[in-house]
Short mmCIF file of N, CA and C in Angstrom, two decimals:
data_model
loop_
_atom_site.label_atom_id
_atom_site.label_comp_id
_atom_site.label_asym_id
_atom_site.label_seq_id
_atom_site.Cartn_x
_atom_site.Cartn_y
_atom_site.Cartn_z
N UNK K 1 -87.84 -74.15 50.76
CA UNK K 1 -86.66 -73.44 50.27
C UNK K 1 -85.48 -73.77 51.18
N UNK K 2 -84.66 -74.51 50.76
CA UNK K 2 -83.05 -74.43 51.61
C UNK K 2 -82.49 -73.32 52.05
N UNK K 3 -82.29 -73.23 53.29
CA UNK K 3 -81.49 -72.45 53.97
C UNK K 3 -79.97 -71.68 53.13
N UNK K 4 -80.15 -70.64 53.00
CA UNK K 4 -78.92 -70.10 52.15
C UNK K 4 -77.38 -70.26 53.02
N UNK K 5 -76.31 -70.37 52.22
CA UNK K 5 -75.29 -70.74 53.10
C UNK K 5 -74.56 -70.05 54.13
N UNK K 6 -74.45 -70.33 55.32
CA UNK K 6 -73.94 -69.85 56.15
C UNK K 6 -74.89 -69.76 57.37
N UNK K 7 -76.39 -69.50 57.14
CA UNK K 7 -77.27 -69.50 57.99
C UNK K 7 -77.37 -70.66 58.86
N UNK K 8 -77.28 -71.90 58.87
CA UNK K 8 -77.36 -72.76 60.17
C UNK K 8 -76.38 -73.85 60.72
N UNK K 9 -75.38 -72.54 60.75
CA UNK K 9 -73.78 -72.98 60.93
C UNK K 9 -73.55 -71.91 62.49
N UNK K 10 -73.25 -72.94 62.99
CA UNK K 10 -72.94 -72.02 64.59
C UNK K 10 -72.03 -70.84 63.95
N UNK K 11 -71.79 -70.08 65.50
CA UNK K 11 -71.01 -68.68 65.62
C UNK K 11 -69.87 -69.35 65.94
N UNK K 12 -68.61 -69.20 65.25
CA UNK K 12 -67.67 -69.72 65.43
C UNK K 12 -67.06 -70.43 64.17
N UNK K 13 -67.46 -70.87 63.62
CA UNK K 13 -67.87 -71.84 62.28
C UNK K 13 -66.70 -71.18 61.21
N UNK K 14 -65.75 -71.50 60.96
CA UNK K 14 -65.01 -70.55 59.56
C UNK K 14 -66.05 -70.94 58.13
N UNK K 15 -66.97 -71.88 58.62
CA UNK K 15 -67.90 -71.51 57.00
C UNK K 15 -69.09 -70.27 56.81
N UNK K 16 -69.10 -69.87 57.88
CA UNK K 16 -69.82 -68.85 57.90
C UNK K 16 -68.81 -67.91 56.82
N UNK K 17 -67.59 -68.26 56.16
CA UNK K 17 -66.82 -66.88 55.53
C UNK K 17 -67.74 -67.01 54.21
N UNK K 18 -68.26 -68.54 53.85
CA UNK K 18 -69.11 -68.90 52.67
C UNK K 18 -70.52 -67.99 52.71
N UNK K 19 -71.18 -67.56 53.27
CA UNK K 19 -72.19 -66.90 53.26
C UNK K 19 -72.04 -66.03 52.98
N UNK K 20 -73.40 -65.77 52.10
CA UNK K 20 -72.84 -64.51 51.27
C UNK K 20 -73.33 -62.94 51.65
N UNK K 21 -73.75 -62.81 53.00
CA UNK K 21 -73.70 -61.70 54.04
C UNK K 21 -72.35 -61.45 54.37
N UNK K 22 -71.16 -62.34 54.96
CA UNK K 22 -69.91 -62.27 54.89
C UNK K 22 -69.32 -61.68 53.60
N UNK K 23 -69.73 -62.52 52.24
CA UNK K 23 -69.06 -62.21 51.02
C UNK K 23 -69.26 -60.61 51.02
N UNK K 24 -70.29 -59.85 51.29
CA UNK K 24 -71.16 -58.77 51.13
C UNK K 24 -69.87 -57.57 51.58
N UNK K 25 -70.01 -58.00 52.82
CA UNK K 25 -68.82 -57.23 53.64
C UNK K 25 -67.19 -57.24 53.42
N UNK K 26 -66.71 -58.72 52.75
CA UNK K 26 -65.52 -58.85 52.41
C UNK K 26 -65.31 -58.00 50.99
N UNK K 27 -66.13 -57.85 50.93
CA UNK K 27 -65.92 -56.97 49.13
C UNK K 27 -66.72 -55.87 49.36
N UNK K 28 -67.27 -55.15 50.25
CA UNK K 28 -67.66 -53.76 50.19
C UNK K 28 -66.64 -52.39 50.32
N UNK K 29 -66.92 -51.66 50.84
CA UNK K 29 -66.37 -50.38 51.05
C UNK K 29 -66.53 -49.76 52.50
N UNK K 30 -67.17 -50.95 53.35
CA UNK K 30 -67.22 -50.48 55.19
C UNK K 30 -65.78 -50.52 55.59
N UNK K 31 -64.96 -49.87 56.34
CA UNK K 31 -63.71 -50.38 57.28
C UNK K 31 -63.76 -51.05 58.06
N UNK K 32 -62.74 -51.83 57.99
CA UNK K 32 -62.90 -52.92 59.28
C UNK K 32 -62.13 -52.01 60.08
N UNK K 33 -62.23 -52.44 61.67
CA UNK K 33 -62.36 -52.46 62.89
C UNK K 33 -61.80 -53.18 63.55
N UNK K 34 -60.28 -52.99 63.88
CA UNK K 34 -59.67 -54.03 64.77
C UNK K 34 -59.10 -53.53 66.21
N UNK K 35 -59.15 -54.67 67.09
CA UNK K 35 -59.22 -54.50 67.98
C UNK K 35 -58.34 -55.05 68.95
N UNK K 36 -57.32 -55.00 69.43
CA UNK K 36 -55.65 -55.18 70.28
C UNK K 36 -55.80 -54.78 71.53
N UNK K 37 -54.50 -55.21 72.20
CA UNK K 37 -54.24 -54.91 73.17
C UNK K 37 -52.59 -53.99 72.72
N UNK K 38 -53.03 -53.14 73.40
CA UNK K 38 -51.51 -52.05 73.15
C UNK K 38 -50.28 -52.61 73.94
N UNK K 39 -49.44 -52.01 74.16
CA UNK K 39 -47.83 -52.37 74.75
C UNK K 39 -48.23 -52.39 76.17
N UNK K 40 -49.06 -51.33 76.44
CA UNK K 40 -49.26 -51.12 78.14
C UNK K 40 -50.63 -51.73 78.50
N UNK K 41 -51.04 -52.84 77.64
CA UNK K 41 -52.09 -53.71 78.26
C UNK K 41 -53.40 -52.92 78.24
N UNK K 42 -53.68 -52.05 77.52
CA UNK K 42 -54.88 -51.34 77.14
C UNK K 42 -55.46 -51.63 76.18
N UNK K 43 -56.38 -52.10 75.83
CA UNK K 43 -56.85 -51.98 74.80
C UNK K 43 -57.18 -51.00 74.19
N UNK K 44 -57.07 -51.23 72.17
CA UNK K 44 -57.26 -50.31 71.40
C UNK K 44 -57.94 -51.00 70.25
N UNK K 45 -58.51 -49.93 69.55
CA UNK K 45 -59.35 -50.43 68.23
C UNK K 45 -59.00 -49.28 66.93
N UNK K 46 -58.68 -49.85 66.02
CA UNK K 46 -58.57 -48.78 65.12
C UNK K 46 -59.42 -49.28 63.75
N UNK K 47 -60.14 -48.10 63.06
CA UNK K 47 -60.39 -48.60 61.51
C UNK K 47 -59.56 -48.71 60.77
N UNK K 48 -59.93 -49.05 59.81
CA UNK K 48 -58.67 -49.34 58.86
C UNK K 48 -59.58 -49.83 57.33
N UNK K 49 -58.89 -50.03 56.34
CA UNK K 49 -58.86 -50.32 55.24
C UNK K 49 -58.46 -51.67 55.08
N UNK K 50 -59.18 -52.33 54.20
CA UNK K 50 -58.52 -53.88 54.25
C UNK K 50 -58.81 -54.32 52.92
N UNK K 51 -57.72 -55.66 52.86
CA UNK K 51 -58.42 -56.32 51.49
C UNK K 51 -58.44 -57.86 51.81
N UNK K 52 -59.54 -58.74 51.19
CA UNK K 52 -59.92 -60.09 51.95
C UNK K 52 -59.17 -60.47 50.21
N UNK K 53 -58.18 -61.56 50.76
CA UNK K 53 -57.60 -62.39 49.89
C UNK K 53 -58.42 -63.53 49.07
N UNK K 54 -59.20 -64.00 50.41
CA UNK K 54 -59.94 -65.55 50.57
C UNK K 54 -59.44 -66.08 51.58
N UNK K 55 -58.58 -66.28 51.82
CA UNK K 55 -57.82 -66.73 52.91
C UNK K 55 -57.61 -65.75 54.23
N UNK K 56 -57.22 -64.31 53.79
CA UNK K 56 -56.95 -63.57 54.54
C UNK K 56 -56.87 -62.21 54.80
N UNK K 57 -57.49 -61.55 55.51
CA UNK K 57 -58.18 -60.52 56.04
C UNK K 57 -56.75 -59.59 56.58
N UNK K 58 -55.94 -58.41 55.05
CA UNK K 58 -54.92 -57.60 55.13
C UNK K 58 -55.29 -56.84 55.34
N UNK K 59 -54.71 -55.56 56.21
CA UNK K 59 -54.44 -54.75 56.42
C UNK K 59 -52.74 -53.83 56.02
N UNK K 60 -53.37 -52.67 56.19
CA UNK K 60 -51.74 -52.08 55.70
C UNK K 60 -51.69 -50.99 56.73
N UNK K 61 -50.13 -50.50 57.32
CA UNK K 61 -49.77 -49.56 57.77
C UNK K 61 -48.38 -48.92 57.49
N UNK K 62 -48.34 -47.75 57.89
CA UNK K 62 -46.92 -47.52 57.88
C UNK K 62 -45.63 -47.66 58.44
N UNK K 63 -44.46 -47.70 58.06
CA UNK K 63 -43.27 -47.93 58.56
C UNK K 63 -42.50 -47.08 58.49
N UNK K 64 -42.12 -46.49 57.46
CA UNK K 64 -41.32 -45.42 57.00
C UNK K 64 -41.67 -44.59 55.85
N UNK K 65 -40.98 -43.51 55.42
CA UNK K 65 -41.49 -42.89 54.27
C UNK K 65 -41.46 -41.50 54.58
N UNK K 66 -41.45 -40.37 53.18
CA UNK K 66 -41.91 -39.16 53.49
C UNK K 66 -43.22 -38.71 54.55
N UNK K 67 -43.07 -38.38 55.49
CA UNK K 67 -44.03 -38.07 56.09
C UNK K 67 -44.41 -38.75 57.03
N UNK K 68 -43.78 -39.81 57.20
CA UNK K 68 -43.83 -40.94 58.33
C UNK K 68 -43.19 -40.37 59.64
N UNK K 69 -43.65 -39.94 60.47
CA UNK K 69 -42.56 -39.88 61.71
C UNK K 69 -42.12 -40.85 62.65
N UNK K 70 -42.58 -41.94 62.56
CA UNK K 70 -42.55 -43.16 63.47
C UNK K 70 -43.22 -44.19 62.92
N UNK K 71 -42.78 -45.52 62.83
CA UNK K 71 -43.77 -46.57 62.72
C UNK K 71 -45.28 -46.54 63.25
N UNK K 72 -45.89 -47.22 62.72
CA UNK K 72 -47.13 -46.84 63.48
C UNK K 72 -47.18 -48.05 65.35
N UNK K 73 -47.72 -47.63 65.75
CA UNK K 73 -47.60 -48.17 67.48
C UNK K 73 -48.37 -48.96 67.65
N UNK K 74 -49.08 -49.50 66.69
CA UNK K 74 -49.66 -50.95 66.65
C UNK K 74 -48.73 -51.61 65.99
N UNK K 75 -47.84 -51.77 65.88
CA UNK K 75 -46.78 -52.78 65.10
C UNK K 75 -46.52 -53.45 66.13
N UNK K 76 -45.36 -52.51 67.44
CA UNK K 76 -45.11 -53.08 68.09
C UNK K 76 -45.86 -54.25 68.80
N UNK K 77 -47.44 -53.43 69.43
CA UNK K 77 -48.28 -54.30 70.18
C UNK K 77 -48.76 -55.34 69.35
N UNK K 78 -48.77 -55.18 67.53
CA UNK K 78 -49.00 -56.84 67.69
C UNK K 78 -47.76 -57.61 67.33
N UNK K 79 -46.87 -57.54 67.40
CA UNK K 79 -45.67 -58.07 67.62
C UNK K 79 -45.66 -58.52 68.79
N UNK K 80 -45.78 -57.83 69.78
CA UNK K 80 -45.94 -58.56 71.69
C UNK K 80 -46.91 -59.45 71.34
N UNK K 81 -48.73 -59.04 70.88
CA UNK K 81 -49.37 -60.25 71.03
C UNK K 81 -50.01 -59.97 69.66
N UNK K 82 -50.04 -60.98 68.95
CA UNK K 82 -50.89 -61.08 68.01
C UNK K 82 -52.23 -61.10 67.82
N UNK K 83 -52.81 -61.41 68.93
CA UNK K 83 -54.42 -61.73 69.31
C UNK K 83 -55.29 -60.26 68.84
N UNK K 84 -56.18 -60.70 67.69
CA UNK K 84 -56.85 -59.44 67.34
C UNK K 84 -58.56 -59.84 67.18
N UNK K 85 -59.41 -59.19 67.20
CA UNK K 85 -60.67 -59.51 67.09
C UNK K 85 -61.36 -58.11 66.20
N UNK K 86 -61.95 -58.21 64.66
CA UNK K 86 -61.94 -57.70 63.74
C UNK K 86 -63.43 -57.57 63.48
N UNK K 87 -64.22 -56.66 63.37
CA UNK K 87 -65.51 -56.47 62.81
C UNK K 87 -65.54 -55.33 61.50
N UNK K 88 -66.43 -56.30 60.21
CA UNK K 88 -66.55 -55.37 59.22
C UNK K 88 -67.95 -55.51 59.38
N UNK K 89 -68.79 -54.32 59.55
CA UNK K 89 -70.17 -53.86 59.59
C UNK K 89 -70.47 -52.68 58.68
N UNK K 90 -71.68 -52.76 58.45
CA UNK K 90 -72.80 -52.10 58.14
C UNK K 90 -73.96 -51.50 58.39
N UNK K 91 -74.32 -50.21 58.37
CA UNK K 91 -75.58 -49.63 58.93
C UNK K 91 -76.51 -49.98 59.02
N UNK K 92 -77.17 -51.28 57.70
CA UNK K 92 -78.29 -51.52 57.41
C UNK K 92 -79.44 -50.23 57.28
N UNK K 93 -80.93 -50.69 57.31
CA UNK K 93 -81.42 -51.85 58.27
C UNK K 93 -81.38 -52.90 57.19
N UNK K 94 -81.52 -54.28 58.34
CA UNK K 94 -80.95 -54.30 59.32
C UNK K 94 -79.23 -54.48 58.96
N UNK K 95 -78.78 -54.18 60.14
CA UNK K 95 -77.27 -53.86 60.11
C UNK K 95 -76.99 -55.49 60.44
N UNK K 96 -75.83 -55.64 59.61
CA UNK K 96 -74.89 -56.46 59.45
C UNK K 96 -73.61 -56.73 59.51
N UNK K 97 -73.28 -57.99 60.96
CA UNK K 97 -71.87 -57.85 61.34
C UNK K 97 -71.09 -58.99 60.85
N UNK K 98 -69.65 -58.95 60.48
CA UNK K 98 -69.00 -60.08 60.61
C UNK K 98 -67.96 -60.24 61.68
N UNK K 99 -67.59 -61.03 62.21
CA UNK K 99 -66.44 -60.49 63.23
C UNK K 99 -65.59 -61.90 62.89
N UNK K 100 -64.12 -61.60 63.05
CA UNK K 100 -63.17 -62.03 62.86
C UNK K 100 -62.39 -62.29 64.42
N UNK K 101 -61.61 -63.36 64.56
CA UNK K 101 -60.89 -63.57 65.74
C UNK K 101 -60.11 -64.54 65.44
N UNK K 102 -58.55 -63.93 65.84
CA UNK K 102 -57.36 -64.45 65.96
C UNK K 102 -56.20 -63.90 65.87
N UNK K 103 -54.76 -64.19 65.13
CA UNK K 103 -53.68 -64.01 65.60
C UNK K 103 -53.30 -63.75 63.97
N UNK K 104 -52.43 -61.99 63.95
CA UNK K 104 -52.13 -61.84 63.00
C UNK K 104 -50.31 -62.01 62.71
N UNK K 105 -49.90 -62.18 61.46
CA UNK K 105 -48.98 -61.92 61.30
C UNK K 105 -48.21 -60.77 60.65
N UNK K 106 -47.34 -59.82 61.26
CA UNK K 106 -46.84 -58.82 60.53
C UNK K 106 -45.96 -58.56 59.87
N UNK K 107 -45.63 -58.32 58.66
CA UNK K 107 -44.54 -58.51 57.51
C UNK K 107 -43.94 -57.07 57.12
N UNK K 108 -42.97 -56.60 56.92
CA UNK K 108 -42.75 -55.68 56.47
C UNK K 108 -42.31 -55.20 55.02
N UNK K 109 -43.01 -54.88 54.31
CA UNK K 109 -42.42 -54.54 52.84
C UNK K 109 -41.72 -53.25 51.91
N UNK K 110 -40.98 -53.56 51.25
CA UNK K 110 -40.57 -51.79 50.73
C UNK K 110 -41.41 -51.46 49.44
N UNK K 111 -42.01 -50.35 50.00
CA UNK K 111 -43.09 -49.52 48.91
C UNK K 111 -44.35 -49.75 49.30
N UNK K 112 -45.12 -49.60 48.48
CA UNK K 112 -46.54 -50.10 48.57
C UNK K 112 -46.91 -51.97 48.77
N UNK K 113 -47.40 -52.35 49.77
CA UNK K 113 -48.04 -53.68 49.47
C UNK K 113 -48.89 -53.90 48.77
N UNK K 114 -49.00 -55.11 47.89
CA UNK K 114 -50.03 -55.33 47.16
C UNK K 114 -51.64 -55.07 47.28
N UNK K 115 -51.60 -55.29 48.52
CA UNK K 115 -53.09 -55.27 49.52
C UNK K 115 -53.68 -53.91 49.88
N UNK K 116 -52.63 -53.09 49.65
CA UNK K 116 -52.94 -51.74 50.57
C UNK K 116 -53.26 -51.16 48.88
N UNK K 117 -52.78 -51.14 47.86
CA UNK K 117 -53.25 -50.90 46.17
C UNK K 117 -54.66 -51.59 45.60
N UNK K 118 -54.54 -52.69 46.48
CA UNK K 118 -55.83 -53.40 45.84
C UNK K 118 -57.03 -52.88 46.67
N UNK K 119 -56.67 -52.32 48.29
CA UNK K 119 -58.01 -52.11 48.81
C UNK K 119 -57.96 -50.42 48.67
N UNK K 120 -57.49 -49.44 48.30
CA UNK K 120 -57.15 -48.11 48.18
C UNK K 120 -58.28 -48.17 46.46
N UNK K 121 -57.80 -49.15 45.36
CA UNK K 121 -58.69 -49.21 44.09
C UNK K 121 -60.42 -49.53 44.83
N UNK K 122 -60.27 -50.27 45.87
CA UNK K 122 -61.72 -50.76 46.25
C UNK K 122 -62.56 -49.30 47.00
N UNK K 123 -62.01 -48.60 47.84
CA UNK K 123 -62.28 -48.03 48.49
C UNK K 123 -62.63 -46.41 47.43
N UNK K 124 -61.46 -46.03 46.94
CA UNK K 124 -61.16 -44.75 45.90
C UNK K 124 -62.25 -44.58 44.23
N UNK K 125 -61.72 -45.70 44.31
CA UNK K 125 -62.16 -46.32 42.91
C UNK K 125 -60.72 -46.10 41.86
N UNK K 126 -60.46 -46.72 40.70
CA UNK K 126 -59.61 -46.81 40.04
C UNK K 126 -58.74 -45.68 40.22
N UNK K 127 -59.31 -44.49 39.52
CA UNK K 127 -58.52 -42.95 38.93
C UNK K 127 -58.21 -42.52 40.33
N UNK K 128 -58.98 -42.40 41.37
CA UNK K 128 -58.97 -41.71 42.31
C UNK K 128 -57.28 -42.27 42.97
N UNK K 129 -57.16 -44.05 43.16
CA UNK K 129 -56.53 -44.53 44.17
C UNK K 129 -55.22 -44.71 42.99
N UNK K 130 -55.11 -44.59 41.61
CA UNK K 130 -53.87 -44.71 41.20
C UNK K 130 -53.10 -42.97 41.29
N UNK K 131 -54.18 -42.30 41.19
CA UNK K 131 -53.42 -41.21 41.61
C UNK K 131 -52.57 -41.29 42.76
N UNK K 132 -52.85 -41.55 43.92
CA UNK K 132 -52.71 -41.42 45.41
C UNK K 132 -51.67 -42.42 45.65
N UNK K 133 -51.65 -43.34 44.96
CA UNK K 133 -50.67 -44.37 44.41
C UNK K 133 -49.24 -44.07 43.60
N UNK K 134 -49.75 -43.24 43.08
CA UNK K 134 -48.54 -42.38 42.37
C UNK K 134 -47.72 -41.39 43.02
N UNK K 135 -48.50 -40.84 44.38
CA UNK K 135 -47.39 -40.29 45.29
C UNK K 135 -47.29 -40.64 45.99
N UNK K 136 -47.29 -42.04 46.66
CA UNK K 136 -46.96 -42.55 47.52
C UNK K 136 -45.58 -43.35 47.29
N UNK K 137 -45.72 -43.44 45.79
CA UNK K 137 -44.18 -43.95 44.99
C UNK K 137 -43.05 -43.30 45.66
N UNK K 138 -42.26 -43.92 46.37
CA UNK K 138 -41.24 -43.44 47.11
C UNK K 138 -40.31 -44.34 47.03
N UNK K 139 -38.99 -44.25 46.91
CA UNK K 139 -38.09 -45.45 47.26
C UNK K 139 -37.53 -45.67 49.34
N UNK K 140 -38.36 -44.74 49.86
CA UNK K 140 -38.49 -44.70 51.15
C UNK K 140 -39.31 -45.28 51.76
N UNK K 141 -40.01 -45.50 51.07
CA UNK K 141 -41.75 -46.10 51.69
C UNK K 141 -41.88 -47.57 52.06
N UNK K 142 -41.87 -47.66 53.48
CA UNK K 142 -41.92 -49.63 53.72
C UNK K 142 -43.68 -49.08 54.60
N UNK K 143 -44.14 -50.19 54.12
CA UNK K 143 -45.11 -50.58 54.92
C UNK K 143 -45.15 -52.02 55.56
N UNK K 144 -46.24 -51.71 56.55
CA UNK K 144 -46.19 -53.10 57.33
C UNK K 144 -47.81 -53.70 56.73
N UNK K 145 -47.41 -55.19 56.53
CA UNK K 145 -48.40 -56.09 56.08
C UNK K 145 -49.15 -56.98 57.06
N UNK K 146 -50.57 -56.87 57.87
CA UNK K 146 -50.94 -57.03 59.23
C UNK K 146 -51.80 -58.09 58.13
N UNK K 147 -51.45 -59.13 58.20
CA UNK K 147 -52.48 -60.66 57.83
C UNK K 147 -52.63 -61.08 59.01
N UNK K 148 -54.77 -61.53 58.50
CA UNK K 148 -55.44 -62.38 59.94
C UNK K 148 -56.10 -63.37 58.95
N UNK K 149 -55.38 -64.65 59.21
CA UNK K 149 -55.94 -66.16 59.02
C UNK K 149 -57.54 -66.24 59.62
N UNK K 150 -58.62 -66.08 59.81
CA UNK K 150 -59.37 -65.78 60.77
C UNK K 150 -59.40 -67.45 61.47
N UNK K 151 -59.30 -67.37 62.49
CA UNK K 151 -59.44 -68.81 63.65
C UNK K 151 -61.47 -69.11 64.09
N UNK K 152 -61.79 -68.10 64.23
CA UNK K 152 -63.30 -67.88 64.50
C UNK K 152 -63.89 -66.90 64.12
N UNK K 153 -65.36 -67.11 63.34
CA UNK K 153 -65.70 -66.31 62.85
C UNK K 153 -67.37 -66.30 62.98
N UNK K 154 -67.83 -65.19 63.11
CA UNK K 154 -69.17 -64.91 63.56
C UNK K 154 -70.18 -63.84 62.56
N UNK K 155 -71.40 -64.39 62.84
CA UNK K 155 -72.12 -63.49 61.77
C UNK K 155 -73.38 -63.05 62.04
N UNK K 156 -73.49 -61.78 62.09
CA UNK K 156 -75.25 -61.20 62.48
C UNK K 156 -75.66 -60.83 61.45
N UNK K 157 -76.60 -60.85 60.82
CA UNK K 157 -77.22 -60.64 59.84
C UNK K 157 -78.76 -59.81 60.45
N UNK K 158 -79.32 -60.15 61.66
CA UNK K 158 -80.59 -59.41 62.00
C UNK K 158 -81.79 -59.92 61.32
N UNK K 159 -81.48 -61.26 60.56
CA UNK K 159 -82.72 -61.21 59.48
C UNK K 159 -83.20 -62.61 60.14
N UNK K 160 -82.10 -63.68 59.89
CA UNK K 160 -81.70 -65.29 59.85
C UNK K 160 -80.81 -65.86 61.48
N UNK K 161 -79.53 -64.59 61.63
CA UNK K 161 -78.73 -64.83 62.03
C UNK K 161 -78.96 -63.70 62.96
N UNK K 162 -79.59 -63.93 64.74
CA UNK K 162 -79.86 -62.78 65.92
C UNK K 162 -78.53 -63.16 66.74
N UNK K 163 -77.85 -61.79 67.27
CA UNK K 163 -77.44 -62.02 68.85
C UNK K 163 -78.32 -63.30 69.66
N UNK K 164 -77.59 -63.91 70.64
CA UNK K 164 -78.12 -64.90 71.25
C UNK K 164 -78.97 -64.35 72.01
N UNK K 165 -78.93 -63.40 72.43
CA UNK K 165 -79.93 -63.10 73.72
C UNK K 165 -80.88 -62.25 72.61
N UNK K 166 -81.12 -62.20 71.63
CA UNK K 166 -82.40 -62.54 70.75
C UNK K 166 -83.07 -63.75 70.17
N UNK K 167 -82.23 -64.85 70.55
CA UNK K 167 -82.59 -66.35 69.97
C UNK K 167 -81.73 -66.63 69.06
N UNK K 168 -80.45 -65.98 68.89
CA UNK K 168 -79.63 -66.95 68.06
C UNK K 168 -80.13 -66.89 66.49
N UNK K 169 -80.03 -68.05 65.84
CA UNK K 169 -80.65 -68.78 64.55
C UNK K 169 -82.47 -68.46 64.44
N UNK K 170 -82.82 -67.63 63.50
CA UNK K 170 -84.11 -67.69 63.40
C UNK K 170 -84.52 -68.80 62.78
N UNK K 171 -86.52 -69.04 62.75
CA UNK K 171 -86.76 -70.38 62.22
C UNK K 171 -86.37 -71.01 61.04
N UNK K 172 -86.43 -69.78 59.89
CA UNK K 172 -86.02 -69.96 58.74
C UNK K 172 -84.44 -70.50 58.34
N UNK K 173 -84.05 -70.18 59.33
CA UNK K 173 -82.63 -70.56 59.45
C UNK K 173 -81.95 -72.35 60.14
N UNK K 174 -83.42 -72.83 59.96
CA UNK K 174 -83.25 -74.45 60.85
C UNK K 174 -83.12 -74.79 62.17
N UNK K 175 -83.54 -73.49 63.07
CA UNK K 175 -83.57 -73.55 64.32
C UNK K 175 -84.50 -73.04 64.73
N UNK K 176 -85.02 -73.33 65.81
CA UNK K 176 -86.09 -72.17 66.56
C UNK K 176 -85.36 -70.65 66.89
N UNK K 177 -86.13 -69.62 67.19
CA UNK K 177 -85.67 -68.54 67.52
C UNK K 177 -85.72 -67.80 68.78
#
């Protein structure tokens, strides 16, 4: 039986996004998990909501709007540095990670972004997220658009695909373990 795709492709590999343990997670309902350095050189991690383009791993936040009191304070810090490192997981068993690493870009838009509607329908489900959608309709409302190109990308699966200091690539996977 051939190795299914993504399994005997190093950690690092952007084809690991082809495997469909990755696909699993890019289209579920887990939050991703990103992870910065703040203004004062601390690191921070926040969940979040996302939607995977194919290309690219959005996020949405706020800028302005009813109820907004401030931009949100990860804008700034990734504006200083872009450098982010992103995990969408799962409980399993066994639990399943993808992790993302690199440099996002932040856009600012008025109203709702496309991304933040498309992953609010993923997350809500239809009725639930056009409601919530419907008051968020503001002519005040900018959000910020946090796109990650991913540069490196990694994948545990627990099955095929171990932490290294479990052996890495299991046999089935074209490597020893």
């Amino acid at each position: 039986m051939p190795p299914t795709p993504g399994t005997t492709l190093p950690q690092g590999d952007l084809g690991l996004l082809d495997a469909p343990v990755a696909h699993e997670l890019l289209t579920g309902t887990a939050p991703a998990h990103m992870a910065y350095l703040a203004t004062d050189g601390s690191p921070r991690l926040v969940p979040t909501w996302f939607h995977w383009t194919g290309d690219e791993l959005v996020t949405v936040t706020y800028v302005a709007g009813p109820g907004v009191a401030h931009p949100a304070r990860r804008l700034a810090a990734l504006r200083a540095d872009p450098r982010v490192a992103v995990t969408v997981d799962d409980d399993g068993p066994p639990p399943r990670v993808l992790t993302l690493r690199g440099k996002v870009t932040v856009e600012e838009v008025r109203g709702v972004a496309p991304e933040y509607a498309a992953a609010a329908r993923r997350y809500l489900g239809t009725e639930a997220a056009d409601e919530m959608l419907a008051e968020l309709d503001h002519p005040r409302l900018r959000q910020a658009r946090i796109g990650l190109r991913p540069q490196w990308v990694g994948l545990l699966d627990f099955t095929t695909r171990l932490p290294s200091a479990q052996g890495g690539l299991a046999p089935e996977a074209g490597r020893p373990a």
